[in-house]
mmCIF file of C-alpha atoms in Angstrom:
data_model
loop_
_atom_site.group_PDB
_atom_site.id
_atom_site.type_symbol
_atom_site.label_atom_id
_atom_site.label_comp_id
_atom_site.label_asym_id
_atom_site.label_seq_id
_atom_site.Cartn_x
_atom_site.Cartn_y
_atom_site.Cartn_z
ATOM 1 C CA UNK T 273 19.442 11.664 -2.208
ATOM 2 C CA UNK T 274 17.514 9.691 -0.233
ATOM 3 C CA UNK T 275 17.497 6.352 0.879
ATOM 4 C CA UNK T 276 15.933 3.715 -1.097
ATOM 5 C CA UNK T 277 12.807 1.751 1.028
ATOM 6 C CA UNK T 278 12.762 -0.584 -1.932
ATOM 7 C CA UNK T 279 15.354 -2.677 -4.345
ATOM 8 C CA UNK T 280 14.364 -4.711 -6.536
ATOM 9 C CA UNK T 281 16.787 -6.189 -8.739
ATOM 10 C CA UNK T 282 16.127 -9.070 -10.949
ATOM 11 C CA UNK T 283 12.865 -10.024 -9.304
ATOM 12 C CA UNK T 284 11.067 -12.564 -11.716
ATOM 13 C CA UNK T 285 7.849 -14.804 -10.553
ATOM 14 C CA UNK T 286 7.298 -17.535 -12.337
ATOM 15 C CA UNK T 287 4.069 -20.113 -11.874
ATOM 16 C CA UNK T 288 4.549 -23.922 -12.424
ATOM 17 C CA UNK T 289 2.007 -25.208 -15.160
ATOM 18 C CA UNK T 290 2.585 -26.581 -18.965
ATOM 19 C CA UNK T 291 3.702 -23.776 -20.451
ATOM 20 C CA UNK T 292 5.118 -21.713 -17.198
ATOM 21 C CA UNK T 293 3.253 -18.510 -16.384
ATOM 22 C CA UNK T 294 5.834 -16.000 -16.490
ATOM 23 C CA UNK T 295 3.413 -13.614 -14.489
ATOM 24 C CA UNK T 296 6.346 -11.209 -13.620
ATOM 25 C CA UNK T 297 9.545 -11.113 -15.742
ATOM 26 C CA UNK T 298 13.060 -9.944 -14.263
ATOM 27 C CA UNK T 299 12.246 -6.359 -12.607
ATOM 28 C CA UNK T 300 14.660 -3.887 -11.384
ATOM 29 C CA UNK T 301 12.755 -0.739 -9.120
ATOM 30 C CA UNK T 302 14.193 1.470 -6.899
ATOM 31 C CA UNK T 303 11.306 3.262 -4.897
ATOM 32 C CA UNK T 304 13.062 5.698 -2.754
ATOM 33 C CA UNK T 305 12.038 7.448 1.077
ATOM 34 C CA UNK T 306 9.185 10.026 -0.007
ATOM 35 C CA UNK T 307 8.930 8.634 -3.228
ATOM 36 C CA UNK T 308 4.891 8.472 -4.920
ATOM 37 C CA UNK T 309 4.738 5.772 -7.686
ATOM 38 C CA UNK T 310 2.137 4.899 -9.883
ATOM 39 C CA UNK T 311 2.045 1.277 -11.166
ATOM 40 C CA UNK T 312 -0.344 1.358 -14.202
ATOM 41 C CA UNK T 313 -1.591 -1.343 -16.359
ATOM 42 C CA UNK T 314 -4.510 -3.922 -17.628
ATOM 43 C CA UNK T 315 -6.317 -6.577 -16.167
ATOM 44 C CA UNK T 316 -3.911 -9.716 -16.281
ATOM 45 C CA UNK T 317 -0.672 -7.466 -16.420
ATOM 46 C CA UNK T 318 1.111 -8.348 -13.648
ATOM 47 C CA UNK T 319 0.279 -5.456 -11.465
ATOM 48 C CA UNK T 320 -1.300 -7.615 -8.703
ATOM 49 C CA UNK T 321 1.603 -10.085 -8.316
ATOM 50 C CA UNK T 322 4.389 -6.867 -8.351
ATOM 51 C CA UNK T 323 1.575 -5.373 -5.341
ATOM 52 C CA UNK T 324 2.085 -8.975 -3.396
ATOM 53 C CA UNK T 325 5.997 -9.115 -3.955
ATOM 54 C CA UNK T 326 6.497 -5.690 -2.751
ATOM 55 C CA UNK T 327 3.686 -6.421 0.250
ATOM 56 C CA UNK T 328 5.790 -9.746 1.576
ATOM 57 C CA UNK T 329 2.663 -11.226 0.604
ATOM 58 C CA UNK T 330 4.734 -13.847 -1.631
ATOM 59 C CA UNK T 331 7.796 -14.561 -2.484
ATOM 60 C CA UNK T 332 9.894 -14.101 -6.024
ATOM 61 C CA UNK T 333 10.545 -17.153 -8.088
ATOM 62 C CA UNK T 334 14.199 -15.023 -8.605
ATOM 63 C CA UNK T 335 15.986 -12.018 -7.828
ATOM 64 C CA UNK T 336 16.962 -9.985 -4.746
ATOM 65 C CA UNK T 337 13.996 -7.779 -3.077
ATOM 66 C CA UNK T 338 15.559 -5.399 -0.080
ATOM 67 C CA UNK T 339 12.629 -3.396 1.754
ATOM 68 C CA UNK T 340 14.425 -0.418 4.098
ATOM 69 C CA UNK T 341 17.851 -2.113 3.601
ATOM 70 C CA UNK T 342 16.278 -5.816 4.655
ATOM 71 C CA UNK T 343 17.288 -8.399 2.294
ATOM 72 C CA UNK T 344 13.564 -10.178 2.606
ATOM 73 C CA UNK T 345 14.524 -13.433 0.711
ATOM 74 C CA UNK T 346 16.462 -15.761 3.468
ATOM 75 C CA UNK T 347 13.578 -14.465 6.442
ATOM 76 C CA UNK T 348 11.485 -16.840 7.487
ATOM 77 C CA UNK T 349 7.210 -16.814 7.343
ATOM 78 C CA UNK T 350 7.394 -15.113 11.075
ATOM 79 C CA UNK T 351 9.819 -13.033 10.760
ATOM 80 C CA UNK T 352 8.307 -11.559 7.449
ATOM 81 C CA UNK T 353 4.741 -11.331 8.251
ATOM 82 C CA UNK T 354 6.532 -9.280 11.582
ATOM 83 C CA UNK T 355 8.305 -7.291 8.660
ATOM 84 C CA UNK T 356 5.417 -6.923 7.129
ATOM 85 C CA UNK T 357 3.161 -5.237 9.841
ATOM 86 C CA UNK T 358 5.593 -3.049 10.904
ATOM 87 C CA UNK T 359 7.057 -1.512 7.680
ATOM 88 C CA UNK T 360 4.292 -2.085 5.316
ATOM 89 C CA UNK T 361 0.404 -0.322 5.124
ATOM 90 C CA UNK T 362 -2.146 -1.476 2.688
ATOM 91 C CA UNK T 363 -5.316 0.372 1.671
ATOM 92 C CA UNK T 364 -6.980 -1.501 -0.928
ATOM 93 C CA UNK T 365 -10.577 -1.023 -3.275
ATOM 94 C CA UNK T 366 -12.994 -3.143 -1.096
ATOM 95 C CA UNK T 367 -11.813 -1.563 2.407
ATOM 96 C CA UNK T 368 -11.611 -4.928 4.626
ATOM 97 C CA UNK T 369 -13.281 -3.527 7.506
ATOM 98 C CA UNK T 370 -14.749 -5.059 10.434
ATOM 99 C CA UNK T 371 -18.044 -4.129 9.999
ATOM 100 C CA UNK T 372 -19.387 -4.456 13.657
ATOM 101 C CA UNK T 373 -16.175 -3.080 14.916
ATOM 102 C CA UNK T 374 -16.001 1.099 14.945
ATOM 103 C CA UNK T 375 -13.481 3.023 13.143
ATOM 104 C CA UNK T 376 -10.877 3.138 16.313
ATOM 105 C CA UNK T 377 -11.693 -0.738 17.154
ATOM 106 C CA UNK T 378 -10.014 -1.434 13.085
ATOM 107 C CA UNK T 379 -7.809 0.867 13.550
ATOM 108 C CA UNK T 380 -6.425 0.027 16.325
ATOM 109 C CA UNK T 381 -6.548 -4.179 15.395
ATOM 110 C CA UNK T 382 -3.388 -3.144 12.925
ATOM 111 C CA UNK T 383 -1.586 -1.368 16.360
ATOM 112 C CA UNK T 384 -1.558 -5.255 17.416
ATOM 113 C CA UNK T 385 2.117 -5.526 15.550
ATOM 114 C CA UNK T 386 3.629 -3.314 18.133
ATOM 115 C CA UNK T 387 2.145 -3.440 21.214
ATOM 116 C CA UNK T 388 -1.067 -5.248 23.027
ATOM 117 C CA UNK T 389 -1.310 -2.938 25.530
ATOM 118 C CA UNK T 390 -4.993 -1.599 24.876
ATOM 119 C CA UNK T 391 -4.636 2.169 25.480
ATOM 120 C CA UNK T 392 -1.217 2.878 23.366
ATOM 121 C CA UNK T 393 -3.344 1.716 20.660
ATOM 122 C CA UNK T 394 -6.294 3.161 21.065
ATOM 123 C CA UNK T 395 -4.605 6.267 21.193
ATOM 124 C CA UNK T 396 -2.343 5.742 18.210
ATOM 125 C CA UNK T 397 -5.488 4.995 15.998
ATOM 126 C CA UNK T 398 -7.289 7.955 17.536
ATOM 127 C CA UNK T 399 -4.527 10.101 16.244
ATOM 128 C CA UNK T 400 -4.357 8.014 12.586
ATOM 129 C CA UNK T 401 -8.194 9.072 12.599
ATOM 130 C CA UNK T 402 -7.676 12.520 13.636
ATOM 131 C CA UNK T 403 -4.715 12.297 10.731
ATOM 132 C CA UNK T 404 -7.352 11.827 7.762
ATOM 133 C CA UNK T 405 -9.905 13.908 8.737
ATOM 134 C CA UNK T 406 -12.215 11.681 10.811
ATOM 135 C CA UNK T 407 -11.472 12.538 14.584
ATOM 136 C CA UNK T 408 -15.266 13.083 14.426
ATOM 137 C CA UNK T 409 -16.027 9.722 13.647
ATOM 138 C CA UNK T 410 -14.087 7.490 15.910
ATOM 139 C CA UNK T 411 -16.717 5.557 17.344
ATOM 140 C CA UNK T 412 -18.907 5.087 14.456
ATOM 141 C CA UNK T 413 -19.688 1.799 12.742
ATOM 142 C CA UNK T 414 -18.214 0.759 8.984
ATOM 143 C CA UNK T 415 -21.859 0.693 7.941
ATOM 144 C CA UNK T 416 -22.658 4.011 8.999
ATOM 145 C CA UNK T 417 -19.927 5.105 7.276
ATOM 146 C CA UNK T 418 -20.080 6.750 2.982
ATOM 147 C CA UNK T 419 -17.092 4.790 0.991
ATOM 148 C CA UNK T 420 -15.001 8.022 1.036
ATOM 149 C CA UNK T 421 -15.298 7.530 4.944
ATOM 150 C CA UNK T 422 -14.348 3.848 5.038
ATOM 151 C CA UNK T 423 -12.044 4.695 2.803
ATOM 152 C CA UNK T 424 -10.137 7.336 5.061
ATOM 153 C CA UNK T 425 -10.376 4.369 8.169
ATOM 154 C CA UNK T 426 -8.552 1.870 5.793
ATOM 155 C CA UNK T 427 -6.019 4.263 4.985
ATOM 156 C CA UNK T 428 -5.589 5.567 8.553
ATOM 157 C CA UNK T 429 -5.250 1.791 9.614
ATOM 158 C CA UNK T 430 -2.597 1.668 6.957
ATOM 159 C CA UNK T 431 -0.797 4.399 8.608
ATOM 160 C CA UNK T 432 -0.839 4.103 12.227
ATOM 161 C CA UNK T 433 2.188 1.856 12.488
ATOM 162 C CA UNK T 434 3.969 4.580 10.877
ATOM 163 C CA UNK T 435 4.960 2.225 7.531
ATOM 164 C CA UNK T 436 7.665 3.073 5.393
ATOM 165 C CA UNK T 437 5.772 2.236 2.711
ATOM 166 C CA UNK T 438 1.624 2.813 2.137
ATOM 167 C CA UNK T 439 0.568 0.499 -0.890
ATOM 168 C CA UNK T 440 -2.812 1.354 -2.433
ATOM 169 C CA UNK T 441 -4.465 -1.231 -4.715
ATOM 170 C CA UNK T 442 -6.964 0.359 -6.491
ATOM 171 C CA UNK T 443 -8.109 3.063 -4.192
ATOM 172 C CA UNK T 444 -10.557 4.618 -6.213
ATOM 173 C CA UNK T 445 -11.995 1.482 -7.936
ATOM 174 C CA UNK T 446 -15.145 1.743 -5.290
ATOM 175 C CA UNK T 447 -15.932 5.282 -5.048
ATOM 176 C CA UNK T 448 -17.581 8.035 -6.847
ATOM 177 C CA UNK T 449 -15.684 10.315 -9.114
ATOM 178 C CA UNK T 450 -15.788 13.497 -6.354
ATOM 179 C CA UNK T 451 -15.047 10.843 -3.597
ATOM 180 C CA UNK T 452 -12.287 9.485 -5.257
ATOM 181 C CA UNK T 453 -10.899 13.303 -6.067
ATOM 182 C CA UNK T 454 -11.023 13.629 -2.448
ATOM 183 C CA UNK T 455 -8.864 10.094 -1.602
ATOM 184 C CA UNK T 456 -6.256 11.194 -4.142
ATOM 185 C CA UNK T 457 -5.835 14.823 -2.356
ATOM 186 C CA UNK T 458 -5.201 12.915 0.779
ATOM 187 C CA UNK T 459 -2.993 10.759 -0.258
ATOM 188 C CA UNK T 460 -0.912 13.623 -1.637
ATOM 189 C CA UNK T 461 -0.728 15.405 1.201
ATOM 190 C CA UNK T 462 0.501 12.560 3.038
ATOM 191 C CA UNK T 463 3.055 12.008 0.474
ATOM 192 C CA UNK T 464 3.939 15.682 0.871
ATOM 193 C CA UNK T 465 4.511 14.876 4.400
ATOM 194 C CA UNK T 466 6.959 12.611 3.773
ATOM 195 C CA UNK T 467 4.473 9.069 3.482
ATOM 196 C CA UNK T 468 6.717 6.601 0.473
ATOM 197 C CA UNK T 469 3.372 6.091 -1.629
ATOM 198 C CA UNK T 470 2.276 3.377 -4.021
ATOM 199 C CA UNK T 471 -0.403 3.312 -6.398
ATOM 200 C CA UNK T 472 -1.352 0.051 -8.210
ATOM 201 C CA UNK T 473 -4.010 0.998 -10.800
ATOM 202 C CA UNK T 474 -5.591 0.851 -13.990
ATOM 203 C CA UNK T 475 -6.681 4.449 -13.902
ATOM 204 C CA UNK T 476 -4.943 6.852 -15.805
ATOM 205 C CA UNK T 477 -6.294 10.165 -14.145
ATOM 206 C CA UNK T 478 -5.061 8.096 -10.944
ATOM 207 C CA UNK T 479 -1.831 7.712 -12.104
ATOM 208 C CA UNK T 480 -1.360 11.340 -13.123
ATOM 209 C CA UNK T 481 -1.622 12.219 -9.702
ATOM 210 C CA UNK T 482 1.649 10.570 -8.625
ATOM 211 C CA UNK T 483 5.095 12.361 -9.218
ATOM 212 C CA UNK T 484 6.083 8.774 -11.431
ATOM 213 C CA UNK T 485 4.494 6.070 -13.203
ATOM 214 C CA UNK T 486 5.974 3.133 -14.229
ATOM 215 C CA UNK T 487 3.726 0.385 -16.329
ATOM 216 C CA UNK T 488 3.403 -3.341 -16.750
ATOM 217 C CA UNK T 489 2.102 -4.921 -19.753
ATOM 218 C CA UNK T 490 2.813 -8.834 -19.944
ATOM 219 C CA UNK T 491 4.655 -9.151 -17.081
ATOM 220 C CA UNK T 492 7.539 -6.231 -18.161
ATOM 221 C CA UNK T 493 7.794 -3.336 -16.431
ATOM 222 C CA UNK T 494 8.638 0.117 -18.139
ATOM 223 C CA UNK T 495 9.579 3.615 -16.530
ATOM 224 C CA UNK T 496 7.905 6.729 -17.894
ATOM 225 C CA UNK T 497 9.700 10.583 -17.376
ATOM 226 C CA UNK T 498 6.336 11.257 -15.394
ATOM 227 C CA UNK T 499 7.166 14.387 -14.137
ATOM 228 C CA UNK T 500 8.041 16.021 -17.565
ATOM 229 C CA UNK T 501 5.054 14.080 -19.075
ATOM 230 C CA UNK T 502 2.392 14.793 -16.649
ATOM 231 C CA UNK T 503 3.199 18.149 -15.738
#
């Protein structure tokens, strides 16, 4: 079996306010190395506030969250947003590209997190680039680019710290339904080659894609036999 690149066990978030705002109640999740999860649910579910606990982008009210064996909770804002670039990639719907940067200029902004040294990142986002299909497009400009295009840059930015884990928020929710056919088929191969994928979405032909889904309704999260179901 392999080893798990996330634990979560009893992860709650809770808001202050009059009544509380239980947005996520006590979780337990074991996403494994390899792994390609689907996180389904409605607006106002919870989905986006599991996506920023598992992201180090906050911090649970309760609970224990270990990402690749790191217990996250006692590190400090440094030391997790270092955490963060290093182990985590995020693709999400609206891109967050530079837009008067080119493809290999974004890309290689993410390389910052490991070294400065200009050239060892250019090269590493040249070969992200190359990685997704758009060695051809290096040098070419976000709005030059279709959305299955800027698409493919945000997810080789994602990528070219080598993550252990890729999580996609809503992927598809910009792109036509052939373009978005096409982002799912590459993010399955990369999962075939060994990428720990997440999917946060609301999309159920999105979430068949992944080999499991697990849903959030209210704050409670639910595991489905995906496999058996969506086979």
């Amino acid at each position: 079996m392999t080893d798990p690149v996330v634990q979560l066990a009893g992860c709650a978030k809770t808001y202050p306010g009059s009544p509380l705002v239980h947005a996520l109640r006590p979780v337990d999740l074991t996403i494994r190395t390899g792994d390609y999860l689907a996180v389904v649910g409605p607006s106002g579910s919870g989905k986006s506030t599991l996506l920023n606990l598992l992201g180090l982008l906050d911090r649970p009210s309760a609970g224990t969250y270990r990402l690749s064996g790191v217990d996250v909770a006692g590190l400090r804002e440094r030391e997790r947003t270092a955490l963060r670039g290093r182990r985590v990639g995020f693709v999400f719907q609206a891109f967050h590209l530079l837009p008067y940067r080119t493809a290999l200029e974004n890309v290689a902004l993410a390389r910052l997190y490991v070294t400065t040294a200009a050239r060892p990142r250019a090269e590493a986002a040249a070969e992200a680039l190359r990685r997704v299909g758009l060695g051809h497009r290096l040098h070419a400009l976000p709005t030059t680019m279709s959305g299955g295009e800027r698409q493919r840059v945000a997810i080789a930015r994602a990528l070219v710290n080598s993550p252990d884990l890729l999580l996609c928020d809503e992927p598809t929710g910009n792109l036509d339904s052939a373009t978005a056919h096409a982002v799912m088929d590459l993010l399955e191969q990369l999962n075939d080659c060994g990428v720990t994928v997440v999917v946060i979405t609301h999309d159920p032909a999105v979430a068949a894609r992944a080999r499991r889904r697990v849903t959030i309704l209210d704050g409670r999260l639910s595991e489905s036999d995906s496999e058996s179901e969506l086979a």
